[in-house]
Amino acid sequence: MPNLATHLGDFQFANPLMNASGVYCYDQLQLDAMAASDAGTLTTKSATMASRLGNPEPRYAHLALGSINSMGLPNLGLPYYLDYALDFQNTHPTKPIFMSIAGLSHADNIAMAHMINDNEFNGLTELNLSCPNVPGKPQVAYDLEATATLLDDIFSFFSKPMGVKLPPYFDLAQFDEMAAILNRYPLIYVNSINSLGNGLWVNPDSDTVAIKPKGGFGGIGGDYAKPIALANVRAFAQRLKPEIQIIGTGGVKSGRDVYDLLLCGASLVQVGTALYEEGPEIFTRLNAELDQELTKKGLTELDSVIGQLKTLD
């Protein structure tokens, strides 16, 4: 049987699978379902300082090859998730947990980072720089100067393991520029990608958009996102310093999808749309299918896969 264990820095995981923030992580009931699943780890919902209802319904729609959503960061507020994480690490001492934050302003992000830094949380913090679905709030990670300023300020005091969640990039120069910034900081990982921002879908029965918020514009996930996710993981794996590992996210619904993201350089893999549609039971199937992929290739551990993508030259 292949060994599916992996790591980020000093954190060890039984397998590389976890939920994408925003799916099965809103409250204790969903987080407990994730903890009881066969995922290697889990993350909380991207939290704002105070709780938010999010955008009006309908804000999620299933599409032929994935999904469109404009959730608008519905969450119960950082204190709720911080309390959950502190309790979780006491009851699951060998299973690290990720805590995601997505401040609505620079000041909010700094304040939340202080809250996490000034307590006994010993998991991984994810700074979400890439939420595309809050009206009037641009994605921080598309502003290189704002990204650098925020990371400068956070790492002037933050001393715990942290990664950043990034949007998709589409130009090689963008990969070069963002990697040059990220390489200046003691990040543990980058998470790539968030959904493809501001897509749109037409309902052919009604000639309307598929979701209500933002006039129908929303983040695209599922099969549509996989090629972009593979490219972004590969591009950052080629540019980031070795100490910064990668979580690959986008288009995962099979063990082969997991394998492909690992091959491009991911050490962990998140599942979003397929988890939303199938529920936490999906992780049992994905682990079995990943096991089959490794066995088929004659491989016994993930280190033989991660970053081993071949080119045709």
PDB file of C-alpha atoms in Angstrom:
ATOM      1  CA  MET A   1       0.000   0.000   0.000  1.00  0.00           C
ATOM      2  CA  PRO A   2       1.454   3.407  -0.932  1.00  0.00           C
ATOM      3  CA  ASN A   3       2.128   5.837   1.886  1.00  0.00           C
ATOM      4  CA  LEU A   4      -0.023   8.948   1.349  1.00  0.00           C
ATOM      5  CA  ALA A   5       1.571  10.955   4.187  1.00  0.00           C
ATOM      6  CA  THR A   6       2.800  14.457   3.434  1.00  0.00           C
ATOM      7  CA  HIS A   7       3.914  17.609   5.250  1.00  0.00           C
ATOM      8  CA  LEU A   8       4.017  21.393   5.215  1.00  0.00           C
ATOM      9  CA  GLY A   9       7.092  22.548   7.063  1.00  0.00           C
ATOM     10  CA  ASP A  10       7.082  20.704  10.387  1.00  0.00           C
ATOM     11  CA  PHE A  11       3.373  19.803  10.150  1.00  0.00           C
ATOM     12  CA  GLN A  12       2.620  16.184   9.288  1.00  0.00           C
ATOM     13  CA  PHE A  13      -0.549  14.916   7.578  1.00  0.00           C
ATOM     14  CA  ALA A  14      -1.788  11.367   7.035  1.00  0.00           C
ATOM     15  CA  ASN A  15      -2.799  12.231   3.469  1.00  0.00           C
ATOM     16  CA  PRO A  16      -2.791  15.362   1.283  1.00  0.00           C
ATOM     17  CA  LEU A  17      -6.539  16.009   1.188  1.00  0.00           C
ATOM     18  CA  MET A  18      -8.537  18.788   2.819  1.00  0.00           C
ATOM     19  CA  ASN A  19     -11.517  21.060   2.222  1.00  0.00           C
ATOM     20  CA  ALA A  20     -11.231  24.362   0.433  1.00  0.00           C
ATOM     21  CA  SER A  21     -12.153  27.238   2.704  1.00  0.00           C
ATOM     22  CA  GLY A  22     -15.799  28.055   2.138  1.00  0.00           C
ATOM     23  CA  VAL A  23     -16.947  24.434   1.874  1.00  0.00           C
ATOM     24  CA  TYR A  24     -17.952  22.338   4.909  1.00  0.00           C
ATOM     25  CA  CYS A  25     -16.422  24.795   7.357  1.00  0.00           C
ATOM     26  CA  TYR A  26     -19.089  27.350   8.269  1.00  0.00           C
ATOM     27  CA  ASP A  27     -19.896  26.101  11.782  1.00  0.00           C
ATOM     28  CA  GLN A  28     -19.038  23.424  14.323  1.00  0.00           C
ATOM     29  CA  LEU A  29     -21.359  20.878  12.725  1.00  0.00           C
ATOM     30  CA  GLN A  30     -19.644  21.125   9.346  1.00  0.00           C
ATOM     31  CA  LEU A  31     -16.154  21.331  10.813  1.00  0.00           C
ATOM     32  CA  ASP A  32     -16.797  18.269  12.965  1.00  0.00           C
ATOM     33  CA  ALA A  33     -17.968  16.407   9.850  1.00  0.00           C
ATOM     34  CA  MET A  34     -14.688  17.321   8.191  1.00  0.00           C
ATOM     35  CA  ALA A  35     -12.712  16.210  11.249  1.00  0.00           C
ATOM     36  CA  ALA A  36     -14.483  12.844  11.201  1.00  0.00           C
ATOM     37  CA  SER A  37     -13.841  12.332   7.490  1.00  0.00           C
ATOM     38  CA  ASP A  38     -10.852  10.709   5.793  1.00  0.00           C
ATOM     39  CA  ALA A  39      -9.335  14.095   4.912  1.00  0.00           C
ATOM     40  CA  GLY A  40      -5.797  14.586   6.151  1.00  0.00           C
ATOM     41  CA  THR A  41      -6.638  17.968   7.620  1.00  0.00           C
ATOM     42  CA  LEU A  42      -9.201  20.785   7.457  1.00  0.00           C
ATOM     43  CA  THR A  43      -9.550  24.531   7.367  1.00  0.00           C
ATOM     44  CA  THR A  44     -12.067  26.881   8.904  1.00  0.00           C
ATOM     45  CA  LYS A  45     -14.134  29.331   6.869  1.00  0.00           C
ATOM     46  CA  SER A  46     -12.327  32.504   5.847  1.00  0.00           C
ATOM     47  CA  ALA A  47     -13.223  34.725   8.774  1.00  0.00           C
ATOM     48  CA  THR A  48     -13.841  38.420   9.039  1.00  0.00           C
ATOM     49  CA  MET A  49     -13.540  40.222  12.355  1.00  0.00           C
ATOM     50  CA  ALA A  50     -17.304  40.170  12.931  1.00  0.00           C
ATOM     51  CA  SER A  51     -19.863  37.697  11.631  1.00  0.00           C
ATOM     52  CA  ARG A  52     -21.366  38.269   8.173  1.00  0.00           C
ATOM     53  CA  LEU A  53     -24.536  37.017   6.500  1.00  0.00           C
ATOM     54  CA  GLY A  54     -22.927  37.196   3.074  1.00  0.00           C
ATOM     55  CA  ASN A  55     -24.610  37.923  -0.234  1.00  0.00           C
ATOM     56  CA  PRO A  56     -28.316  37.366  -1.017  1.00  0.00           C
ATOM     57  CA  GLU A  57     -29.589  34.024  -2.346  1.00  0.00           C
ATOM     58  CA  PRO A  58     -29.351  32.396  -4.798  1.00  0.00           C
ATOM     59  CA  ARG A  59     -25.582  32.714  -4.563  1.00  0.00           C
ATOM     60  CA  TYR A  60     -24.449  29.257  -5.695  1.00  0.00           C
ATOM     61  CA  ALA A  61     -25.384  27.357  -8.847  1.00  0.00           C
ATOM     62  CA  HIS A  62     -24.298  23.973 -10.166  1.00  0.00           C
ATOM     63  CA  LEU A  63     -23.039  24.133 -13.751  1.00  0.00           C
ATOM     64  CA  ALA A  64     -22.382  21.441 -16.331  1.00  0.00           C
ATOM     65  CA  LEU A  65     -18.668  21.342 -15.510  1.00  0.00           C
ATOM     66  CA  GLY A  66     -18.505  22.902 -12.069  1.00  0.00           C
ATOM     67  CA  SER A  67     -20.081  25.778 -10.206  1.00  0.00           C
ATOM     68  CA  ILE A  68     -20.526  29.518  -9.940  1.00  0.00           C
ATOM     69  CA  ASN A  69     -20.810  31.227  -6.580  1.00  0.00           C
ATOM     70  CA  SER A  70     -20.866  34.637  -5.021  1.00  0.00           C
ATOM     71  CA  MET A  71     -21.134  33.822  -1.336  1.00  0.00           C
ATOM     72  CA  GLY A  72     -19.761  37.112  -0.003  1.00  0.00           C
ATOM     73  CA  LEU A  73     -17.842  35.686   2.954  1.00  0.00           C
ATOM     74  CA  PRO A  74     -20.710  34.460   5.141  1.00  0.00           C
ATOM     75  CA  ASN A  75     -19.036  33.474   8.409  1.00  0.00           C
ATOM     76  CA  LEU A  76     -19.469  33.509  12.176  1.00  0.00           C
ATOM     77  CA  GLY A  77     -16.561  35.838  12.927  1.00  0.00           C
ATOM     78  CA  LEU A  78     -12.966  35.184  13.920  1.00  0.00           C
ATOM     79  CA  PRO A  79     -13.629  34.665  17.666  1.00  0.00           C
ATOM     80  CA  TYR A  80     -15.938  31.726  16.819  1.00  0.00           C
ATOM     81  CA  TYR A  81     -13.350  29.963  14.633  1.00  0.00           C
ATOM     82  CA  LEU A  82     -10.511  30.742  17.004  1.00  0.00           C
ATOM     83  CA  ASP A  83     -12.440  29.124  19.864  1.00  0.00           C
ATOM     84  CA  TYR A  84     -13.147  26.103  17.663  1.00  0.00           C
ATOM     85  CA  ALA A  85      -9.508  25.788  16.620  1.00  0.00           C
ATOM     86  CA  LEU A  86      -8.234  26.016  20.183  1.00  0.00           C
ATOM     87  CA  ASP A  87     -10.649  23.293  21.254  1.00  0.00           C
ATOM     88  CA  PHE A  88      -9.814  21.204  18.181  1.00  0.00           C
ATOM     89  CA  GLN A  89      -6.086  21.194  18.835  1.00  0.00           C
ATOM     90  CA  ASN A  90      -6.717  19.963  22.370  1.00  0.00           C
ATOM     91  CA  THR A  91      -8.951  17.102  21.222  1.00  0.00           C
ATOM     92  CA  HIS A  92      -6.970  16.283  18.041  1.00  0.00           C
ATOM     93  CA  PRO A  93      -3.332  16.889  19.046  1.00  0.00           C
ATOM     94  CA  THR A  94      -1.919  14.978  16.054  1.00  0.00           C
ATOM     95  CA  LYS A  95      -4.125  16.582  13.380  1.00  0.00           C
ATOM     96  CA  PRO A  96      -3.137  20.164  12.559  1.00  0.00           C
ATOM     97  CA  ILE A  97      -5.891  22.608  11.642  1.00  0.00           C
ATOM     98  CA  PHE A  98      -5.788  25.627   9.332  1.00  0.00           C
ATOM     99  CA  MET A  99      -7.476  28.888  10.249  1.00  0.00           C
ATOM    100  CA  SER A 100      -8.339  31.209   7.377  1.00  0.00           C
ATOM    101  CA  ILE A 101      -8.796  34.964   7.674  1.00  0.00           C
ATOM    102  CA  ALA A 102     -10.012  37.449   5.069  1.00  0.00           C
ATOM    103  CA  GLY A 103     -10.169  40.949   6.456  1.00  0.00           C
ATOM    104  CA  LEU A 104     -12.329  43.530   4.701  1.00  0.00           C
ATOM    105  CA  SER A 105      -9.556  46.098   5.151  1.00  0.00           C
ATOM    106  CA  HIS A 106      -5.835  46.309   5.835  1.00  0.00           C
ATOM    107  CA  ALA A 107      -6.575  47.234   9.439  1.00  0.00           C
ATOM    108  CA  ASP A 108      -8.878  44.228   9.867  1.00  0.00           C
ATOM    109  CA  ASN A 109      -6.205  41.839   8.636  1.00  0.00           C
ATOM    110  CA  ILE A 110      -3.654  43.299  11.038  1.00  0.00           C
ATOM    111  CA  ALA A 111      -6.081  43.125  13.952  1.00  0.00           C
ATOM    112  CA  MET A 112      -7.005  39.501  13.222  1.00  0.00           C
ATOM    113  CA  ALA A 113      -3.358  38.503  12.842  1.00  0.00           C
ATOM    114  CA  HIS A 114      -2.700  40.019  16.272  1.00  0.00           C
ATOM    115  CA  MET A 115      -5.589  38.018  17.752  1.00  0.00           C
ATOM    116  CA  ILE A 116      -4.183  34.764  16.364  1.00  0.00           C
ATOM    117  CA  ASN A 117      -0.619  35.589  17.336  1.00  0.00           C
ATOM    118  CA  ASP A 118      -1.535  36.477  20.921  1.00  0.00           C
ATOM    119  CA  ASN A 119      -3.058  33.172  22.022  1.00  0.00           C
ATOM    120  CA  GLU A 120      -2.282  29.452  22.172  1.00  0.00           C
ATOM    121  CA  PHE A 121      -3.282  28.534  18.625  1.00  0.00           C
ATOM    122  CA  ASN A 122      -0.565  26.262  17.226  1.00  0.00           C
ATOM    123  CA  GLY A 123      -1.921  25.364  13.793  1.00  0.00           C
ATOM    124  CA  LEU A 124      -1.473  27.122  10.455  1.00  0.00           C
ATOM    125  CA  THR A 125      -2.945  30.515   9.609  1.00  0.00           C
ATOM    126  CA  GLU A 126      -4.052  31.262   6.058  1.00  0.00           C
ATOM    127  CA  LEU A 127      -4.282  34.870   4.939  1.00  0.00           C
ATOM    128  CA  ASN A 128      -6.871  34.918   2.159  1.00  0.00           C
ATOM    129  CA  LEU A 129      -5.784  37.609  -0.291  1.00  0.00           C
ATOM    130  CA  SER A 130      -8.139  36.445  -3.007  1.00  0.00           C
ATOM    131  CA  CYS A 131     -11.842  36.597  -2.214  1.00  0.00           C
ATOM    132  CA  PRO A 132     -13.522  37.707  -5.476  1.00  0.00           C
ATOM    133  CA  ASN A 133     -17.107  37.874  -4.248  1.00  0.00           C
ATOM    134  CA  VAL A 134     -17.439  40.805  -1.826  1.00  0.00           C
ATOM    135  CA  PRO A 135     -19.042  43.753  -3.661  1.00  0.00           C
ATOM    136  CA  GLY A 136     -16.775  46.780  -3.687  1.00  0.00           C
ATOM    137  CA  LYS A 137     -13.782  44.911  -2.227  1.00  0.00           C
ATOM    138  CA  PRO A 138     -11.052  44.155  -4.799  1.00  0.00           C
ATOM    139  CA  GLN A 139      -8.773  41.155  -4.441  1.00  0.00           C
ATOM    140  CA  VAL A 140      -5.676  42.251  -2.533  1.00  0.00           C
ATOM    141  CA  ALA A 141      -3.392  39.833  -4.368  1.00  0.00           C
ATOM    142  CA  TYR A 142      -3.978  41.580  -7.698  1.00  0.00           C
ATOM    143  CA  ASP A 143      -2.406  44.707  -6.181  1.00  0.00           C
ATOM    144  CA  LEU A 144       1.274  43.880  -5.722  1.00  0.00           C
ATOM    145  CA  GLU A 145       2.040  47.012  -3.710  1.00  0.00           C
ATOM    146  CA  ALA A 146      -0.875  46.415  -1.326  1.00  0.00           C
ATOM    147  CA  THR A 147       0.168  42.768  -0.925  1.00  0.00           C
ATOM    148  CA  ALA A 148       3.723  43.710  -0.013  1.00  0.00           C
ATOM    149  CA  THR A 149       2.574  46.414   2.406  1.00  0.00           C
ATOM    150  CA  LEU A 150       0.211  44.011   4.174  1.00  0.00           C
ATOM    151  CA  LEU A 151       2.835  41.268   4.466  1.00  0.00           C
ATOM    152  CA  ASP A 152       5.437  43.787   5.669  1.00  0.00           C
ATOM    153  CA  ASP A 153       3.098  44.883   8.439  1.00  0.00           C
ATOM    154  CA  ILE A 154       1.999  41.389   9.435  1.00  0.00           C
ATOM    155  CA  PHE A 155       5.471  39.894   9.570  1.00  0.00           C
ATOM    156  CA  SER A 156       6.714  42.791  11.660  1.00  0.00           C
ATOM    157  CA  PHE A 157       5.062  40.974  14.584  1.00  0.00           C
ATOM    158  CA  PHE A 158       3.513  37.657  13.453  1.00  0.00           C
ATOM    159  CA  SER A 159       5.581  34.706  14.638  1.00  0.00           C
ATOM    160  CA  LYS A 160       3.398  31.674  13.849  1.00  0.00           C
ATOM    161  CA  PRO A 161       3.218  29.537  10.688  1.00  0.00           C
ATOM    162  CA  MET A 162       1.338  31.366   7.944  1.00  0.00           C
ATOM    163  CA  GLY A 163       0.457  30.891   4.294  1.00  0.00           C
ATOM    164  CA  VAL A 164      -1.438  32.988   1.770  1.00  0.00           C
ATOM    165  CA  LYS A 165      -4.324  32.089  -0.530  1.00  0.00           C
ATOM    166  CA  LEU A 166      -3.906  33.467  -4.032  1.00  0.00           C
ATOM    167  CA  PRO A 167      -6.194  34.127  -6.983  1.00  0.00           C
ATOM    168  CA  PRO A 168      -5.370  32.734 -10.416  1.00  0.00           C
ATOM    169  CA  TYR A 169      -2.777  34.567 -12.483  1.00  0.00           C
ATOM    170  CA  PHE A 170      -2.653  34.389 -16.256  1.00  0.00           C
ATOM    171  CA  ASP A 171       0.642  35.924 -17.374  1.00  0.00           C
ATOM    172  CA  LEU A 172       4.172  34.658 -16.740  1.00  0.00           C
ATOM    173  CA  ALA A 173       5.230  38.154 -15.711  1.00  0.00           C
ATOM    174  CA  GLN A 174       2.577  38.070 -12.966  1.00  0.00           C
ATOM    175  CA  PHE A 175       4.041  34.837 -11.606  1.00  0.00           C
ATOM    176  CA  ASP A 176       7.511  36.380 -11.632  1.00  0.00           C
ATOM    177  CA  GLU A 177       6.395  39.538  -9.836  1.00  0.00           C
ATOM    178  CA  MET A 178       4.249  37.839  -7.181  1.00  0.00           C
ATOM    179  CA  ALA A 179       6.843  35.140  -6.462  1.00  0.00           C
ATOM    180  CA  ALA A 180       9.508  37.817  -6.005  1.00  0.00           C
ATOM    181  CA  ILE A 181       7.319  39.448  -3.346  1.00  0.00           C
ATOM    182  CA  LEU A 182       6.358  36.234  -1.561  1.00  0.00           C
ATOM    183  CA  ASN A 183       9.965  35.038  -1.424  1.00  0.00           C
ATOM    184  CA  ARG A 184      10.774  37.972   0.882  1.00  0.00           C
ATOM    185  CA  TYR A 185       8.683  36.549   3.738  1.00  0.00           C
ATOM    186  CA  PRO A 186       8.848  33.515   6.069  1.00  0.00           C
ATOM    187  CA  LEU A 187       5.719  31.961   4.559  1.00  0.00           C
ATOM    188  CA  ILE A 188       5.121  28.242   5.042  1.00  0.00           C
ATOM    189  CA  TYR A 189       3.029  27.869   1.898  1.00  0.00           C
ATOM    190  CA  VAL A 190       0.891  29.461  -0.790  1.00  0.00           C
ATOM    191  CA  ASN A 191      -2.560  28.140  -1.654  1.00  0.00           C
ATOM    192  CA  SER A 192      -3.274  28.334  -5.369  1.00  0.00           C
ATOM    193  CA  ILE A 193      -5.886  28.902  -6.698  1.00  0.00           C
ATOM    194  CA  ASN A 194      -9.046  30.524  -5.436  1.00  0.00           C
ATOM    195  CA  SER A 195     -11.979  30.409  -7.849  1.00  0.00           C
ATOM    196  CA  LEU A 196     -11.787  32.044 -11.269  1.00  0.00           C
ATOM    197  CA  GLY A 197     -13.169  35.438 -10.328  1.00  0.00           C
ATOM    198  CA  ASN A 198     -16.139  37.155 -11.934  1.00  0.00           C
ATOM    199  CA  GLY A 199     -17.354  34.588 -14.401  1.00  0.00           C
ATOM    200  CA  LEU A 200     -20.977  34.591 -15.508  1.00  0.00           C
ATOM    201  CA  TRP A 201     -23.490  31.935 -16.525  1.00  0.00           C
ATOM    202  CA  VAL A 202     -26.779  32.284 -18.413  1.00  0.00           C
ATOM    203  CA  ASN A 203     -29.800  30.175 -17.493  1.00  0.00           C
ATOM    204  CA  PRO A 204     -31.176  29.109 -20.913  1.00  0.00           C
ATOM    205  CA  ASP A 205     -34.684  28.512 -19.559  1.00  0.00           C
ATOM    206  CA  SER A 206     -35.145  32.027 -18.207  1.00  0.00           C
ATOM    207  CA  ASP A 207     -32.522  34.057 -20.108  1.00  0.00           C
ATOM    208  CA  THR A 208     -31.292  35.300 -16.730  1.00  0.00           C
ATOM    209  CA  VAL A 209     -28.039  35.032 -14.895  1.00  0.00           C
ATOM    210  CA  ALA A 210     -27.609  31.989 -12.632  1.00  0.00           C
ATOM    211  CA  ILE A 211     -27.011  33.783  -9.310  1.00  0.00           C
ATOM    212  CA  LYS A 212     -28.334  36.982  -7.746  1.00  0.00           C
ATOM    213  CA  PRO A 213     -25.329  38.891  -6.272  1.00  0.00           C
ATOM    214  CA  LYS A 214     -23.260  41.303  -8.339  1.00  0.00           C
ATOM    215  CA  GLY A 215     -25.599  41.083 -11.309  1.00  0.00           C
ATOM    216  CA  GLY A 216     -24.717  37.412 -11.801  1.00  0.00           C
ATOM    217  CA  PHE A 217     -20.932  37.656 -11.624  1.00  0.00           C
ATOM    218  CA  GLY A 218     -19.283  35.002  -9.453  1.00  0.00           C
ATOM    219  CA  GLY A 219     -16.329  32.723  -8.870  1.00  0.00           C
ATOM    220  CA  ILE A 220     -16.041  29.705 -11.177  1.00  0.00           C
ATOM    221  CA  GLY A 221     -14.952  26.342  -9.767  1.00  0.00           C
ATOM    222  CA  GLY A 222     -14.894  22.699 -10.772  1.00  0.00           C
ATOM    223  CA  ASP A 223     -13.612  21.263 -14.053  1.00  0.00           C
ATOM    224  CA  TYR A 224     -13.406  24.750 -15.542  1.00  0.00           C
ATOM    225  CA  ALA A 225     -10.715  25.667 -13.022  1.00  0.00           C
ATOM    226  CA  LYS A 226      -8.427  22.636 -13.198  1.00  0.00           C
ATOM    227  CA  PRO A 227      -6.119  23.681 -16.082  1.00  0.00           C
ATOM    228  CA  ILE A 228      -5.658  27.123 -14.520  1.00  0.00           C
ATOM    229  CA  ALA A 229      -4.946  25.559 -11.120  1.00  0.00           C
ATOM    230  CA  LEU A 230      -2.364  23.192 -12.603  1.00  0.00           C
ATOM    231  CA  ALA A 231      -0.630  26.081 -14.357  1.00  0.00           C
ATOM    232  CA  ASN A 232      -0.565  28.274 -11.256  1.00  0.00           C
ATOM    233  CA  VAL A 233       0.753  25.494  -9.016  1.00  0.00           C
ATOM    234  CA  ARG A 234       3.435  24.639 -11.573  1.00  0.00           C
ATOM    235  CA  ALA A 235       4.437  28.270 -12.098  1.00  0.00           C
ATOM    236  CA  PHE A 236       4.823  28.991  -8.390  1.00  0.00           C
ATOM    237  CA  ALA A 237       6.625  25.697  -7.758  1.00  0.00           C
ATOM    238  CA  GLN A 238       9.204  26.853 -10.289  1.00  0.00           C
ATOM    239  CA  ARG A 239       9.601  30.307  -8.733  1.00  0.00           C
ATOM    240  CA  LEU A 240       9.146  30.123  -4.963  1.00  0.00           C
ATOM    241  CA  LYS A 241      12.036  29.409  -2.630  1.00  0.00           C
ATOM    242  CA  PRO A 242      12.100  25.777  -1.408  1.00  0.00           C
ATOM    243  CA  GLU A 243      10.868  26.717   2.081  1.00  0.00           C
ATOM    244  CA  ILE A 244       7.518  27.848   0.634  1.00  0.00           C
ATOM    245  CA  GLN A 245       5.403  24.830  -0.253  1.00  0.00           C
ATOM    246  CA  ILE A 246       2.148  24.795  -2.193  1.00  0.00           C
ATOM    247  CA  ILE A 247      -1.444  23.774  -1.540  1.00  0.00           C
ATOM    248  CA  GLY A 248      -3.115  23.040  -4.858  1.00  0.00           C
ATOM    249  CA  THR A 249      -6.802  23.885  -5.273  1.00  0.00           C
ATOM    250  CA  GLY A 250      -9.096  23.753  -8.279  1.00  0.00           C
ATOM    251  CA  GLY A 251     -11.064  21.173 -10.207  1.00  0.00           C
ATOM    252  CA  VAL A 252     -10.476  18.140  -7.989  1.00  0.00           C
ATOM    253  CA  LYS A 253     -13.102  15.411  -8.249  1.00  0.00           C
ATOM    254  CA  SER A 254     -10.963  12.276  -8.737  1.00  0.00           C
ATOM    255  CA  GLY A 255      -7.769  10.710  -7.473  1.00  0.00           C
ATOM    256  CA  ARG A 256      -6.149  11.498 -10.799  1.00  0.00           C
ATOM    257  CA  ASP A 257      -6.961  15.191 -10.276  1.00  0.00           C
ATOM    258  CA  VAL A 258      -5.193  15.022  -6.917  1.00  0.00           C
ATOM    259  CA  TYR A 259      -2.225  13.253  -8.513  1.00  0.00           C
ATOM    260  CA  ASP A 260      -1.964  15.920 -11.233  1.00  0.00           C
ATOM    261  CA  LEU A 261      -1.794  18.785  -8.713  1.00  0.00           C
ATOM    262  CA  LEU A 262       0.853  16.894  -6.725  1.00  0.00           C
ATOM    263  CA  LEU A 263       2.786  16.295  -9.932  1.00  0.00           C
ATOM    264  CA  CYS A 264       2.766  20.041 -10.628  1.00  0.00           C
ATOM    265  CA  GLY A 265       4.245  20.748  -7.191  1.00  0.00           C
ATOM    266  CA  ALA A 266       1.491  20.748  -4.551  1.00  0.00           C
ATOM    267  CA  SER A 267       2.124  19.114  -1.167  1.00  0.00           C
ATOM    268  CA  LEU A 268      -1.530  19.287  -0.083  1.00  0.00           C
ATOM    269  CA  VAL A 269      -4.678  19.425  -2.202  1.00  0.00           C
ATOM    270  CA  GLN A 270      -7.983  21.124  -1.394  1.00  0.00           C
ATOM    271  CA  VAL A 271     -11.415  20.108  -2.653  1.00  0.00           C
ATOM    272  CA  GLY A 272     -14.194  22.654  -3.161  1.00  0.00           C
ATOM    273  CA  THR A 273     -16.998  22.175  -5.694  1.00  0.00           C
ATOM    274  CA  ALA A 274     -16.906  18.365  -5.597  1.00  0.00           C
ATOM    275  CA  LEU A 275     -16.977  18.419  -1.785  1.00  0.00           C
ATOM    276  CA  TYR A 276     -19.968  20.776  -1.876  1.00  0.00           C
ATOM    277  CA  GLU A 277     -21.786  18.383  -4.213  1.00  0.00           C
ATOM    278  CA  GLU A 278     -20.735  15.047  -2.683  1.00  0.00           C
ATOM    279  CA  GLY A 279     -20.084  15.745   0.999  1.00  0.00           C
ATOM    280  CA  PRO A 280     -17.151  14.695   3.219  1.00  0.00           C
ATOM    281  CA  GLU A 281     -17.518  11.057   2.129  1.00  0.00           C
ATOM    282  CA  ILE A 282     -15.650  12.124  -1.000  1.00  0.00           C
ATOM    283  CA  PHE A 283     -12.336  11.914   0.853  1.00  0.00           C
ATOM    284  CA  THR A 284     -12.621   8.144   1.295  1.00  0.00           C
ATOM    285  CA  ARG A 285     -13.035   7.756  -2.456  1.00  0.00           C
ATOM    286  CA  LEU A 286     -10.303  10.251  -3.354  1.00  0.00           C
ATOM    287  CA  ASN A 287      -7.775   8.560  -1.067  1.00  0.00           C
ATOM    288  CA  ALA A 288      -8.579   5.174  -2.607  1.00  0.00           C
ATOM    289  CA  GLU A 289      -8.273   6.554  -6.133  1.00  0.00           C
ATOM    290  CA  LEU A 290      -5.011   8.315  -5.314  1.00  0.00           C
ATOM    291  CA  ASP A 291      -3.712   5.055  -3.864  1.00  0.00           C
ATOM    292  CA  GLN A 292      -4.624   3.348  -7.155  1.00  0.00           C
ATOM    293  CA  GLU A 293      -2.803   6.000  -9.189  1.00  0.00           C
ATOM    294  CA  LEU A 294       0.401   5.517  -7.212  1.00  0.00           C
ATOM    295  CA  THR A 295       0.120   1.727  -7.365  1.00  0.00           C
ATOM    296  CA  LYS A 296      -0.416   1.875 -11.126  1.00  0.00           C
ATOM    297  CA  LYS A 297       2.800   3.910 -11.450  1.00  0.00           C
ATOM    298  CA  GLY A 298       4.739   1.610  -9.099  1.00  0.00           C
ATOM    299  CA  LEU A 299       5.202   4.424  -6.562  1.00  0.00           C
ATOM    300  CA  THR A 300       5.144   3.973  -2.795  1.00  0.00           C
ATOM    301  CA  GLU A 301       5.081   7.536  -1.432  1.00  0.00           C
ATOM    302  CA  LEU A 302       3.983  11.054  -2.361  1.00  0.00           C
ATOM    303  CA  ASP A 303       7.524  12.424  -2.425  1.00  0.00           C
ATOM    304  CA  SER A 304       7.977  10.379  -5.606  1.00  0.00           C
ATOM    305  CA  VAL A 305       5.158  12.392  -7.213  1.00  0.00           C
ATOM    306  CA  ILE A 306       5.363  15.946  -5.854  1.00  0.00           C
ATOM    307  CA  GLY A 307       6.915  18.278  -8.391  1.00  0.00           C
ATOM    308  CA  GLN A 308       7.867  15.500 -10.812  1.00  0.00           C
ATOM    309  CA  LEU A 309       5.970  16.781 -13.869  1.00  0.00           C
ATOM    310  CA  LYS A 310       7.855  16.045 -17.097  1.00  0.00           C
ATOM    311  CA  THR A 311       8.092  18.313 -20.121  1.00  0.00           C
ATOM    312  CA  LEU A 312       8.496  17.369 -23.774  1.00  0.00           C
ATOM    313  CA  ASP A 313      11.872  18.993 -24.411  1.00  0.00           C
TER     314      ASP A 313
END
